[in-house]
Amino acid sequence: MRLEDLLPSPEPVRFVAADGTGTASHGACPRPADDRLVEGYRRMVLGRRFDTQATALTRQGRLAVYPSSRGQEACQIGAVLALRDDDWLFPTYRDSVALVARGLDPAEVLTLLRGDWHCGYDPVATRVAPQCTPLATQTIHAVGLAEALRRNGTDGVVLALIGDGGTSEGDFHEALNFAAVRRAPVVFLIQNNGYAISVPLARQSAAPALAYKGIGYGIGSEQVDGNDLVAVLAVLDAAVAHARSGHGPYLVEAHTYRMEAHTNADDATRYRDDDEVTRWAAADPLARLRTYLSDRGLIDDEAVRTAEAGAEAFAARVRTALNADVPADPRTLFDHVYAEPTAQLEEQRAQLVAELDAREA
Amino acid sequence: MSTATGPGELSLAQALNAALRDAMGDDDRVLVFGEDVGALGGVFRITDGLTAKFGEERCFDTPLAEAGIVGLAVGLAMGGLRPVVEMQFDAFAYPAFEQIASHVAKLRNRTRGALPMPMVIRVPFAGGIGGVEHHCDSSEAYYAHTPGLKVVTPATVEDAYWLLRDAIADPDPVVFLEPKRLYWSRERVDLTTRSAGPMGRAAVRRAGTDATLAAYGPTVPLALQAAEAAAADGISLEVVDLRTIVPFDDETLMRSVRRTGRCVVVQEAQGFAGVAAEIAARVQERCFHSLAAPVLRVTGFDIPYPPPKLEHAHLPTVDRILDAVDRLQFDDEPDLRHTGMAA
Ligand SMILES: Cc1ncc(C[n+]2csc(CCOP(=O)(O)OP(=O)(O)O)c2C)c(N)n1
Ligand SMILES: [Mg+2]
């Protein structure tokens, strides 16, 4: 493979400027079809509303913690739109919006953050791996699953999400190398939101862009404006097609910004100033797409209202589900530790049951 | 620390911060680094203000890679520096385990003493704070089972300060386990003097005559509560705070158990093959003839750490400790305690 074929564009691919006007810096990628962009808009409205709702639920004590996706919706919706139903997604804790955009039950998505259980949805049925917290560890799992899909004779593709900070972990580099050597049908999407909690990208990496991290491993790479859904989808379409057609992995870096603090428990004023946040607010992915689509007559006020009403109804569903008190049963703690509980676990379960019975009596 | 309230009252987190500040002030070789320890001051604010006071050269954010952080510390220690690194949470230290187990723990031994590894690996550990998965592991047994590492866990504000000072001054690598749920506990302390012994010694936190509760880190306050509750029922429990898991202070614990004749070990970690098992074995090997009952353990269950809504069912409680005390066969046998026949 020639080095030129691996190199990302010198500037991030962009179809739509921050003010919603079209630009021409998108190289070879074709523009995704209109109906997919309109669908992308609908899901972004929904995703944004879901995110606001989840943040509100932390204030009401309904969620233990919530890492917001606000500002990163174009990346997360773009990732979901680029995949077929039988493809797999490997998300992080940051990517709840991607999961609801993929159609997962929001209450099941929030099970982890609500503190009811670890993974609340069925990863096999949804083809979404459990949201991963130990950074970068999911990327190598994605490679393994991609290889399994190929061994099973399907043309499925795996898309692994990772943050800018996560690219510093050794596992990420092992994943890239394995993927390349084994030609796994996997796409890595780095959501570079500028920070790993408090640590800005400049302290994380001295690379000209994170997109260059693929090259040393022989992986074709691209960088994209992560707040431009049209560009994200165009680039991911190409990346997924590349992987699906047997050409091996692909790496995409999306330049975006985390509008909220790391989580509701974080105090972002300790490490970044409001001016920076204000500047990025002007590059909002949702407003940008709406302007772009309405300027082209692809959505009108009615379509905007319908999307917003749908999102509002969705938020109401989330509220109802999360405001219901679902009792967590301690007796279930011993389930699924092994296929069959060990004798010791049975003994411990009996001990706990006796304790609970004594308390109830 | 700017947030200190009245004179002398400090939280455990603030005492750790003071220990780092004083150690850095006393010895230029001491470096503090890890994830978010600079501008943010660490997610628990243990390194708050250190970059401002000592500059980027002395306290700095690293790229996000735990194996890298500890590996860098190995090289720095080889070069004569004294790294104090922060692992952000217990489970996020696992990527560093190879560096810790294969190098930090062994370099002194492999090089016949030419390359000692004086460093401190600080790990906020254990649960009880409603943390989601991977944020509440009790990982002490992994470290305690690795020869070459010292393993320390403070339970009081004063110990947080002095044990960390000792750990930084120690010629060997110390895994310093900070019980997260005690970070916010406050005490009036005078850090210019110390009331408990140095690292390596256990401390009797409450004197008692009927049984010994051995605890460390997050379970020490729990053991004290249990002793308080038992006292109301006329049972006198002695509470030994182990403070240092490795090297283990057999002497203090055995002296206590030989007197009380009964022992319950309390740990938050899952029980199987845990530190409490080691302690129970040591007690029965050394105090067999003084024991009136088997040494019992109160531990977490042998399950992955549960989600926030269920952690209360997993964690040792005062009731579970008192239940164990009840099972120490006070009624089964003639009470020899006051006859001079017990050792
Ligand atoms: C192995 C590991 N180390 C540390 C952490 C603690 N931690 C959680 S999120 C985070 C920052 C991650 O930054 P980035 O990869 O950029 O993702 P973002 O949160 O910005 O989406 C850190 C340090 C972790 N989850 N896993
Ligand atoms: Mg980031």
XYZ file of C-alpha atoms in Angstrom, chain A residues 62 64-65 112-119 131 133-135 165-166 168-170 196-200 203-204 265-267 270-271 326 328-330 332-334 337-338 344-345 348-349 351-352 355 359, chain B residues 35-41 43 45 48-49 56 60-67 88 91-92 95 130 132-135 272 300-310 312-314 317 319-320 323 327:
98
model
C -32.543 9.932 38.961
C -26.027 8.518 39.311
C -23.963 10.232 36.650
C -25.909 1.706 33.792
C -26.007 5.386 34.707
C -29.102 4.961 36.800
C -27.221 2.393 38.838
C -29.679 -0.498 38.360
C -27.308 -2.852 36.597
C -24.205 -2.640 34.427
C -25.398 -3.206 30.863
C -20.876 0.769 26.736
C -15.614 2.555 30.505
C -12.044 1.165 30.716
C -10.674 3.367 27.976
C -7.772 10.652 25.301
C -8.383 6.971 24.724
C -3.112 7.268 24.204
C -3.844 3.874 25.730
C -1.790 0.936 24.525
C -9.916 13.977 28.236
C -11.676 15.188 31.369
C -9.417 18.211 32.052
C -6.508 17.354 29.809
C -6.489 19.196 26.476
C -1.008 17.318 26.248
C -2.346 14.083 24.923
C -19.826 15.633 38.607
C -17.060 17.572 36.852
C -16.203 21.264 37.209
C -11.102 24.596 36.500
C -9.522 23.950 33.114
C -37.750 -0.087 39.802
C -33.403 -3.727 42.461
C -33.396 -7.197 43.992
C -30.209 -8.086 45.878
C -29.984 -11.361 41.716
C -26.423 -10.419 42.643
C -25.350 -14.044 42.426
C -21.362 -14.725 37.750
C -20.825 -18.150 36.191
C -19.806 -20.986 47.504
C -22.048 -18.528 45.709
C -23.599 -16.733 50.065
C -26.949 -16.250 48.353
C -26.928 -16.145 53.691
C -28.188 -12.959 52.054
C -30.726 -11.775 56.153
C -35.411 -8.042 58.008
C -4.273 11.773 34.747
C -5.933 15.126 35.541
C -3.618 15.815 38.481
C -2.553 19.255 37.166
C -5.105 21.997 36.489
C -7.972 19.889 37.793
C -6.138 18.808 40.929
C -10.784 13.959 40.236
C -8.675 16.959 44.364
C -5.069 20.352 44.230
C -2.745 23.325 43.981
C 4.678 21.864 35.760
C 2.011 17.257 35.658
C -0.715 15.660 33.576
C 0.431 12.753 31.470
C -1.090 11.247 28.358
C -3.914 8.907 29.267
C -2.102 5.601 29.694
C -1.623 3.872 33.013
C 1.023 1.424 31.814
C -7.508 7.600 38.732
C -9.917 -0.621 38.094
C -8.033 1.836 35.905
C -3.470 -1.561 32.515
C -22.453 4.878 44.537
C -20.708 2.758 38.511
C -18.795 -0.306 37.338
C -14.973 -0.200 37.340
C -14.936 2.560 39.958
C -12.180 -15.743 48.394
C -17.991 -8.737 50.388
C -19.530 -11.544 48.365
C -17.582 -13.327 45.649
C -19.212 -11.332 42.869
C -18.173 -8.525 40.548
C -18.744 -5.239 42.375
C -22.485 -4.533 42.137
C -24.177 -1.495 40.599
C -24.894 1.511 42.868
C -28.414 0.425 43.800
C -27.220 -2.920 45.104
C -25.506 -1.865 50.144
C -26.333 -5.592 49.989
C -22.747 -6.470 49.169
C -22.357 -3.949 57.648
C -25.051 -6.191 61.561
C -22.912 -8.668 59.684
C -23.611 -11.624 63.595
C -20.985 -16.900 66.201
